[in-house]
Amino acid sequence: MTTPHFIAAAGLVKIFRVADLEVVALQGLDIECERGEILALVGPSGSGKSTLLNALGGLDRPSAGRLEVDGKNLLKLNQFELTTYRREMIGFVWQQTARNLLPYLTARENIELLMTLAGQGGKQKRQWADELLDAVGMREHANQRPTQLSGGQQQRIAIACGLANRPQILLGDEPTGEVDWPTAQMILKLLRDLRDRFGLTIVLVTHDPRVAAWADRTVAIRDGRTSTETMRVDDDQPQPMASGEAAPAEQPPTFEELVVLDSAGRLQIPSEQRVLAGIGRRAKVELVAGGILIRPSDDERPTIPLNEPSAGPNHSSLYSSEPLPGSGEQPPKRKLPWNHRT
Ligand code: ADP
Ligand code: MG
């Protein structure tokens, strides 16, 4: 069955078997991504982000479910077809530059090696390498080795390497995880430029909410399932920031965080939020004016009154225990899936 989405996962399951143990890394995950979109995947460590990224990249096979990219269900491809898919469609950028670049080759040689492996040669190869070096602003550093470059410059070359095979999808697992924030902003701006220039679809895994704020959409994953989606609600694009500049404090973007329901109508309430609301195994669900109210059942007394404004640390988001995206000083406004009753 084909879907109109460029990337669509439904009920995706991944079970790792280690000795006698089974680890369920993806527990029926649903996600969609449109062509040309920049999607950020966030979530606690061990929630299944890398597993999803590896499945998308054709590096690993999900155990069950559906994972379609451009109308092809990756679970139905044989090993040869999956390798072809990866070679033709996917570019990777990893957190560790050591995984991206060979230290004894120059920047250009690193890019050209990957082009050779992708079956390109001759003049065409040279031209595409030049175009990529220009696109990432590294033409004048083409003949330097990684050790002669800064961390940010190395990641620029790594991104060019990720594009060597002319992929449609660029996957990044914490691509800004090892650089400082000004450098990270430069890389994120570059990714947006490259998306516009080459029509890429970009999926980034990050634990940094500031990185997620650069994406068009952020999907939070918890326990191998999609938990919430955060979208920009103002029509402003993220303000491109020059390297070294702090984020502008005056007009933080507004985000709206929405809880995601699966195809059967199930939604996930994270355990810390259930504790805060005093909800145990059972809850009352009532249709009220303007929505649906979920309350503790009568035999499960709330430990914290629902109308007490700030219980514990900053629970400004019911679905996120992480700080909100934006600059450190002034967090952006955020609309929540639902608010404490007042
Ligand atoms: P994240 O990237 O969100 O930190 P992962 O996708 O790496 O999470 O891991 C999800 C779960 O699957 C974790 O419990 C992890 O220990 C387990 N896992 C990941 N890869 C493997 C593997 N190759 N073998 C066994 N278990 C794995
Ligand atoms: Mg990971």
CSV table of C-alpha atoms and ligand atoms in Angstrom, one decimal:
chain,number,residue,atom,x,y,z
A,1,MET,CA,0.0,0.0,0.0
A,2,THR,CA,1.4,3.4,-0.9
A,3,THR,CA,0.9,6.5,1.1
A,4,PRO,CA,1.2,10.1,0.0
A,5,HIS,CA,3.9,10.7,2.6
A,6,PHE,CA,7.5,10.6,1.4
A,7,ILE,CA,8.5,8.7,4.6
A,8,ALA,CA,5.9,6.8,6.5
A,9,ALA,CA,6.3,4.3,9.3
A,10,ALA,CA,3.4,2.5,10.8
A,11,GLY,CA,3.4,0.1,13.7
A,12,LEU,CA,7.2,-0.2,13.4
A,13,VAL,CA,8.7,-2.8,15.7
A,14,LYS,CA,12.4,-3.6,16.3
A,15,ILE,CA,13.4,-6.4,18.6
A,16,PHE,CA,17.1,-6.9,19.4
A,17,ARG,CA,18.0,-10.4,20.7
A,18,VAL,CA,21.1,-10.4,22.9
A,19,ALA,CA,21.8,-13.9,24.3
A,20,ASP,CA,18.5,-14.9,25.9
A,21,LEU,CA,17.2,-11.4,26.3
A,22,GLU,CA,14.9,-9.5,24.0
A,23,VAL,CA,15.1,-5.7,23.8
A,24,VAL,CA,12.1,-4.1,22.2
A,25,ALA,CA,13.7,-0.9,20.8
A,26,LEU,CA,10.7,0.2,18.7
A,27,GLN,CA,7.3,-0.8,20.0
A,28,GLY,CA,4.9,0.0,17.2
A,29,LEU,CA,6.1,3.4,16.1
A,30,ASP,CA,4.2,5.7,13.7
A,31,ILE,CA,5.9,8.6,12.0
A,32,GLU,CA,5.6,10.6,8.8
A,33,CYS,CA,7.9,13.0,7.0
A,34,GLU,CA,7.3,15.0,3.9
A,35,ARG,CA,9.7,15.5,1.0
A,36,GLY,CA,11.9,18.5,1.7
A,37,GLU,CA,11.1,18.6,5.4
A,38,ILE,CA,13.6,18.9,8.2
A,39,LEU,CA,12.5,16.6,11.0
A,40,ALA,CA,14.1,16.4,14.4
A,41,LEU,CA,13.9,13.3,16.5
A,42,VAL,CA,14.3,13.9,20.2
A,43,GLY,CA,13.8,11.7,23.3
A,44,PRO,CA,15.6,10.2,26.2
A,45,SER,CA,18.6,8.0,25.7
A,46,GLY,CA,17.6,4.4,24.8
A,47,SER,CA,14.2,5.5,23.4
A,48,GLY,CA,14.9,4.1,20.0
A,49,LYS,CA,16.0,7.2,18.0
A,50,SER,CA,19.1,5.6,16.5
A,51,THR,CA,17.3,2.4,15.8
A,52,LEU,CA,14.7,4.3,13.8
A,53,LEU,CA,17.4,6.2,12.0
A,54,ASN,CA,19.3,3.0,11.1
A,55,ALA,CA,16.1,1.5,9.8
A,56,LEU,CA,15.4,4.6,7.7
A,57,GLY,CA,18.9,4.4,6.3
A,58,GLY,CA,18.7,0.7,5.4
A,59,LEU,CA,21.5,-0.1,7.8
A,60,ASP,CA,19.3,-2.4,9.9
A,61,ARG,CA,16.0,-4.1,9.4
A,62,PRO,CA,12.9,-3.6,11.6
A,63,SER,CA,11.3,-6.8,12.9
A,64,ALA,CA,7.8,-5.9,11.9
A,65,GLY,CA,5.5,-3.1,10.8
A,66,ARG,CA,5.7,-0.9,7.7
A,67,LEU,CA,8.4,1.6,6.8
A,68,GLU,CA,7.9,3.2,3.4
A,69,VAL,CA,10.2,5.6,1.7
A,70,ASP,CA,9.0,7.1,-1.6
A,71,GLY,CA,6.4,4.4,-1.9
A,72,LYS,CA,8.8,1.4,-1.2
A,73,ASN,CA,8.3,-0.7,1.9
A,74,LEU,CA,11.9,-1.2,3.2
A,75,LEU,CA,10.8,-4.4,5.1
A,76,LYS,CA,10.0,-6.1,1.8
A,77,LEU,CA,13.3,-5.3,0.1
A,78,ASN,CA,15.9,-8.1,-0.2
A,79,GLN,CA,19.4,-7.5,1.0
A,80,PHE,CA,20.6,-6.4,-2.4
A,81,GLU,CA,17.7,-4.0,-2.9
A,82,LEU,CA,18.2,-2.6,0.6
A,83,THR,CA,21.9,-1.9,-0.2
A,84,THR,CA,20.9,-0.3,-3.5
A,85,TYR,CA,18.3,1.9,-1.6
A,86,ARG,CA,21.0,3.0,0.9
A,87,ARG,CA,23.5,3.8,-1.8
A,88,GLU,CA,21.2,5.7,-4.0
A,89,MET,CA,18.8,7.4,-1.5
A,90,ILE,CA,20.7,8.0,1.8
A,91,GLY,CA,23.5,10.1,3.1
A,92,PHE,CA,24.7,9.9,6.7
A,93,VAL,CA,26.4,12.4,9.0
A,94,TRP,CA,27.5,11.0,12.4
A,95,GLN,CA,28.3,12.7,15.6
A,96,GLN,CA,31.9,11.5,15.8
A,97,THR,CA,33.9,13.1,13.0
A,98,ALA,CA,36.2,10.1,13.1
A,99,ARG,CA,33.3,8.0,11.8
A,100,ASN,CA,32.7,10.5,9.0
A,101,LEU,CA,36.2,11.2,7.7
A,102,LEU,CA,39.4,9.3,7.0
A,103,PRO,CA,42.3,11.2,8.7
A,104,TYR,CA,45.0,10.5,6.1
A,105,LEU,CA,42.9,11.9,3.2
A,106,THR,CA,42.4,15.5,2.4
A,107,ALA,CA,38.9,17.0,2.5
A,108,ARG,CA,38.5,16.6,-1.3
A,109,GLU,CA,39.9,13.1,-1.3
A,110,ASN,CA,37.4,12.1,1.4
A,111,ILE,CA,34.5,13.4,-0.7
A,112,GLU,CA,35.9,11.9,-3.9
A,113,LEU,CA,36.5,8.5,-2.4
A,114,LEU,CA,32.8,8.2,-1.5
A,115,MET,CA,31.9,9.3,-5.1
A,116,THR,CA,34.2,6.6,-6.5
A,117,LEU,CA,32.4,4.0,-4.2
A,118,ALA,CA,29.1,5.3,-5.4
A,119,GLY,CA,30.3,4.6,-9.0
A,120,GLN,CA,31.0,8.1,-10.2
A,121,GLY,CA,34.2,9.0,-12.0
A,122,GLY,CA,36.1,11.4,-14.2
A,123,LYS,CA,35.1,14.9,-14.8
A,124,GLN,CA,31.7,14.5,-13.3
A,125,LYS,CA,33.2,13.4,-10.0
A,126,ARG,CA,35.5,16.4,-9.9
A,127,GLN,CA,32.6,18.8,-10.7
A,128,TRP,CA,30.3,17.4,-8.1
A,129,ALA,CA,33.1,17.5,-5.5
A,130,ASP,CA,33.7,21.2,-6.4
A,131,GLU,CA,30.0,21.9,-6.1
A,132,LEU,CA,29.8,20.2,-2.7
A,133,LEU,CA,32.9,22.0,-1.4
A,134,ASP,CA,31.3,25.3,-2.5
A,135,ALA,CA,27.9,24.4,-1.0
A,136,VAL,CA,29.5,23.7,2.4
A,137,GLY,CA,31.8,26.8,2.1
A,138,MET,CA,35.0,24.7,2.2
A,139,ARG,CA,36.5,25.1,-1.3
A,140,GLU,CA,39.7,26.9,0.0
A,141,HIS,CA,40.2,24.1,2.5
A,142,ALA,CA,39.9,21.3,0.0
A,143,ASN,CA,43.5,20.1,0.2
A,144,GLN,CA,43.7,20.0,4.0
A,145,ARG,CA,43.4,16.9,6.1
A,146,PRO,CA,40.8,16.7,8.9
A,147,THR,CA,43.4,17.3,11.7
A,148,GLN,CA,44.2,20.7,10.0
A,149,LEU,CA,40.6,21.7,10.3
A,150,SER,CA,38.4,22.9,13.2
A,151,GLY,CA,35.6,20.7,14.5
A,152,GLY,CA,33.0,22.8,12.6
A,153,GLN,CA,35.0,22.6,9.4
A,154,GLN,CA,35.3,18.9,9.8
A,155,GLN,CA,31.5,18.5,10.1
A,156,ARG,CA,31.1,20.7,7.0
A,157,ILE,CA,33.3,18.2,5.1
A,158,ALA,CA,31.4,15.3,6.7
A,159,ILE,CA,28.1,16.8,5.4
A,160,ALA,CA,29.7,17.1,1.9
A,161,CYS,CA,30.7,13.4,2.2
A,162,GLY,CA,27.1,12.6,3.2
A,163,LEU,CA,26.0,14.1,0.0
A,164,ALA,CA,28.6,12.5,-2.2
A,165,ASN,CA,26.2,9.9,-3.6
A,166,ARG,CA,23.6,12.6,-4.4
A,167,PRO,CA,21.1,11.2,-1.8
A,168,GLN,CA,17.5,12.4,-1.4
A,169,ILE,CA,17.6,11.9,2.3
A,170,LEU,CA,20.3,13.1,4.7
A,171,LEU,CA,20.3,11.4,8.1
A,172,GLY,CA,22.2,12.9,11.0
A,173,ASP,CA,22.7,11.1,14.4
A,174,GLU,CA,23.6,14.0,16.7
A,175,PRO,CA,25.6,15.8,14.0
A,176,THR,CA,26.2,18.8,16.2
A,177,GLY,CA,26.8,16.7,19.3
A,178,GLU,CA,30.5,17.4,19.5
A,179,VAL,CA,30.7,21.1,18.6
A,180,ASP,CA,29.9,24.2,20.6
A,181,TRP,CA,26.6,26.1,20.1
A,182,PRO,CA,27.8,28.8,17.7
A,183,THR,CA,29.3,26.1,15.5
A,184,ALA,CA,26.2,24.0,15.9
A,185,GLN,CA,24.1,27.0,14.7
A,186,MET,CA,26.4,27.4,11.7
A,187,ILE,CA,25.9,23.7,10.8
A,188,LEU,CA,22.2,23.9,11.2
A,189,LYS,CA,22.0,26.9,9.0
A,190,LEU,CA,24.1,25.1,6.4
A,191,LEU,CA,21.7,22.1,6.6
A,192,ARG,CA,18.8,24.4,5.8
A,193,ASP,CA,20.7,25.9,2.9
A,194,LEU,CA,21.5,22.5,1.5
A,195,ARG,CA,17.9,21.4,1.9
A,196,ASP,CA,16.9,24.4,-0.2
A,197,ARG,CA,19.7,24.0,-2.7
A,198,PHE,CA,19.4,20.2,-3.3
A,199,GLY,CA,15.8,19.6,-2.3
A,200,LEU,CA,16.9,17.3,0.5
A,201,THR,CA,14.8,15.7,3.2
A,202,ILE,CA,16.7,15.8,6.5
A,203,VAL,CA,16.1,13.7,9.6
A,204,LEU,CA,18.2,14.6,12.6
A,205,VAL,CA,18.5,12.9,15.9
A,206,THR,CA,19.3,15.2,18.7
A,207,HIS,CA,19.0,15.5,22.5
A,208,ASP,CA,19.5,19.3,22.3
A,209,PRO,CA,16.2,21.2,22.3
A,210,ARG,CA,17.9,24.2,20.7
A,211,VAL,CA,18.8,22.0,17.7
A,212,ALA,CA,15.2,20.8,17.5
A,213,ALA,CA,14.1,24.4,17.3
A,214,TRP,CA,15.8,24.6,13.9
A,215,ALA,CA,13.7,21.8,12.4
A,216,ASP,CA,10.4,22.3,10.7
A,217,ARG,CA,8.9,19.7,13.1
A,218,THR,CA,10.1,17.8,16.1
A,219,VAL,CA,8.9,14.4,17.0
A,220,ALA,CA,9.6,13.1,20.6
A,221,ILE,CA,10.1,9.4,20.9
A,222,ARG,CA,9.6,7.6,24.3
A,223,ASP,CA,10.0,3.9,24.8
A,224,GLY,CA,10.1,3.2,21.1
A,225,ARG,CA,6.9,5.0,20.3
A,226,THR,CA,6.0,8.4,19.0
A,227,SER,CA,5.0,10.5,22.0
A,228,THR,CA,4.5,14.2,20.9
A,229,GLU,CA,5.1,16.4,18.0
A,230,THR,CA,6.2,20.0,18.2
A,231,MET,CA,5.6,22.5,15.5
A,232,ARG,CA,6.3,26.1,15.0
A,233,VAL,CA,3.0,28.0,15.2
A,234,ASP,CA,4.3,31.4,14.1
A,235,ASP,CA,5.0,31.6,10.4
A,236,ASP,CA,8.6,33.0,11.0
A,237,GLN,CA,11.4,30.9,9.8
A,238,PRO,CA,14.2,30.4,12.3
A,239,GLN,CA,16.3,33.5,12.4
A,240,PRO,CA,19.6,32.6,10.8
A,241,MET,CA,22.3,33.6,13.3
A,242,ALA,CA,25.9,34.5,12.4
A,243,SER,CA,28.5,32.3,13.9
A,244,GLY,CA,29.5,33.5,17.4
A,245,GLU,CA,26.3,35.4,18.0
A,246,ALA,CA,23.9,34.6,20.8
A,247,ALA,CA,20.4,33.8,19.9
A,248,PRO,CA,18.2,36.9,19.7
A,249,ALA,CA,16.3,37.3,22.9
A,250,GLU,CA,13.5,39.7,21.8
A,251,GLN,CA,11.2,37.4,19.7
A,252,PRO,CA,11.5,33.8,20.6
A,253,PRO,CA,9.6,31.5,18.2
A,254,THR,CA,6.4,30.0,19.5
A,255,PHE,CA,6.0,26.2,19.5
A,256,GLU,CA,3.0,24.0,19.9
A,257,GLU,CA,3.5,20.6,21.4
A,258,LEU,CA,0.9,18.1,20.4
A,259,VAL,CA,0.3,14.6,21.8
A,260,VAL,CA,0.3,12.0,19.0
A,261,LEU,CA,-2.4,9.3,18.9
A,262,ASP,CA,-1.6,6.1,17.1
A,263,SER,CA,-3.9,4.6,14.4
A,264,ALA,CA,-5.9,2.9,17.1
A,265,GLY,CA,-6.4,6.1,19.0
A,266,ARG,CA,-4.0,5.3,21.8
A,267,LEU,CA,-1.9,8.0,23.4
A,268,GLN,CA,1.0,7.9,25.7
A,269,ILE,CA,1.2,9.8,29.0
A,270,PRO,CA,4.7,9.8,30.3
A,271,SER,CA,5.1,8.3,33.8
A,272,GLU,CA,6.3,11.5,35.5
A,273,GLN,CA,3.3,13.4,34.1
A,274,ARG,CA,1.0,10.6,35.3
A,275,VAL,CA,2.5,10.9,38.8
A,276,LEU,CA,2.0,14.6,38.7
A,277,ALA,CA,-1.6,14.2,37.8
A,278,GLY,CA,-2.1,11.4,40.3
A,279,ILE,CA,-3.1,8.9,37.6
A,280,GLY,CA,-2.3,5.3,38.2
A,281,ARG,CA,-3.5,2.2,36.3
A,282,ARG,CA,-7.0,3.6,35.5
A,283,ALA,CA,-8.3,7.0,34.6
A,284,LYS,CA,-11.6,8.7,34.0
A,285,VAL,CA,-12.1,10.1,30.6
A,286,GLU,CA,-14.8,12.7,30.2
A,287,LEU,CA,-16.0,14.6,27.2
A,288,VAL,CA,-16.0,18.3,28.4
A,289,ALA,CA,-16.7,21.5,26.6
A,290,GLY,CA,-13.7,22.0,24.2
A,291,GLY,CA,-12.1,18.6,24.7
A,292,ILE,CA,-11.5,15.4,26.6
A,293,LEU,CA,-10.5,15.4,30.3
A,294,ILE,CA,-8.4,12.6,31.8
A,295,ARG,CA,-8.6,12.4,35.6
A,296,PRO,CA,-7.5,10.0,38.2
A,297,SER,CA,-10.2,7.4,39.0
A,298,ASP,CA,-11.9,7.9,42.5
A,299,ASP,CA,-10.0,4.9,44.0
A,300,GLU,CA,-6.7,6.4,43.0
A,301,ARG,CA,-6.3,9.7,44.9
A,302,PRO,CA,-4.1,12.3,43.3
A,303,THR,CA,-0.9,12.8,45.1
A,304,ILE,CA,-0.7,16.4,43.9
A,305,PRO,CA,-3.8,18.6,43.4
A,306,LEU,CA,-4.3,19.2,39.7
A,307,ASN,CA,-4.7,23.0,40.2
A,308,GLU,CA,-1.5,23.5,42.0
A,309,PRO,CA,0.6,25.5,39.5
A,310,SER,CA,4.2,24.4,39.8
A,311,ALA,CA,4.8,21.0,41.3
A,312,GLY,CA,8.5,20.1,41.4
A,313,PRO,CA,10.9,21.3,38.8
A,314,ASN,CA,10.1,23.2,35.6
A,315,HIS,CA,7.1,21.2,34.2
A,316,SER,CA,6.4,23.8,31.6
A,317,SER,CA,5.6,21.0,29.2
A,318,LEU,CA,3.5,18.1,30.3
A,319,TYR,CA,5.3,15.9,27.8
A,320,SER,CA,8.9,17.0,28.1
A,321,SER,CA,11.2,16.8,31.0
A,322,GLU,CA,13.7,18.6,28.9
A,323,PRO,CA,14.2,22.4,28.8
A,324,LEU,CA,12.3,24.2,26.1
A,325,PRO,CA,14.0,25.1,22.8
A,326,GLY,CA,15.4,28.6,22.3
A,327,SER,CA,18.0,30.8,23.9
A,328,GLY,CA,19.1,30.1,27.5
A,329,GLU,CA,17.8,33.3,29.0
A,330,GLN,CA,14.3,33.5,27.5
A,331,PRO,CA,12.6,30.3,26.5
A,332,PRO,CA,10.2,30.5,23.6
A,333,LYS,CA,6.5,30.5,24.2
A,334,ARG,CA,5.1,27.1,24.0
A,335,LYS,CA,1.5,25.8,23.6
A,336,LEU,CA,1.1,22.6,25.5
A,337,PRO,CA,-1.0,19.5,24.7
A,338,TRP,CA,-3.1,20.4,27.6
A,339,ASN,CA,-2.5,22.8,30.5
A,340,HIS,CA,-3.0,22.5,34.2
A,341,ARG,CA,-6.6,23.5,35.2
A,342,THR,CA,-6.8,26.9,36.6
B,1,ADP,P1,18.6,6.1,21.4
B,1,ADP,O1,19.3,6.3,20.1
B,1,ADP,O2,17.3,6.8,21.5
B,1,ADP,O3,19.5,6.4,22.6
B,1,ADP,P2,18.7,3.3,20.6
B,1,ADP,O4,17.9,3.3,19.3
B,1,ADP,O5,20.2,3.3,20.4
B,1,ADP,O6,18.2,4.5,21.5
B,1,ADP,O7,18.3,2.1,21.5
B,1,ADP,C1,17.0,1.7,21.8
B,1,ADP,C2,17.1,0.4,22.7
B,1,ADP,O8,17.6,-0.7,21.9
B,1,ADP,C3,18.0,0.6,23.9
B,1,ADP,O9,17.4,-0.2,25.0
B,1,ADP,C4,19.3,-0.1,23.4
B,1,ADP,O10,20.0,-0.7,24.5
B,1,ADP,C5,18.7,-1.2,22.5
B,1,ADP,N1,19.7,-1.5,21.4
B,1,ADP,C6,20.1,-0.6,20.4
B,1,ADP,N2,20.9,-1.2,19.6
B,1,ADP,C7,21.1,-2.5,20.0
B,1,ADP,C8,21.8,-3.6,19.6
B,1,ADP,N3,22.5,-3.6,18.4
B,1,ADP,N4,21.7,-4.8,20.3
B,1,ADP,C9,20.9,-4.8,21.4
B,1,ADP,N5,20.2,-3.8,21.9
B,1,ADP,C10,20.3,-2.7,21.2
B,2,MG,MG,21.3,7.1,19.7
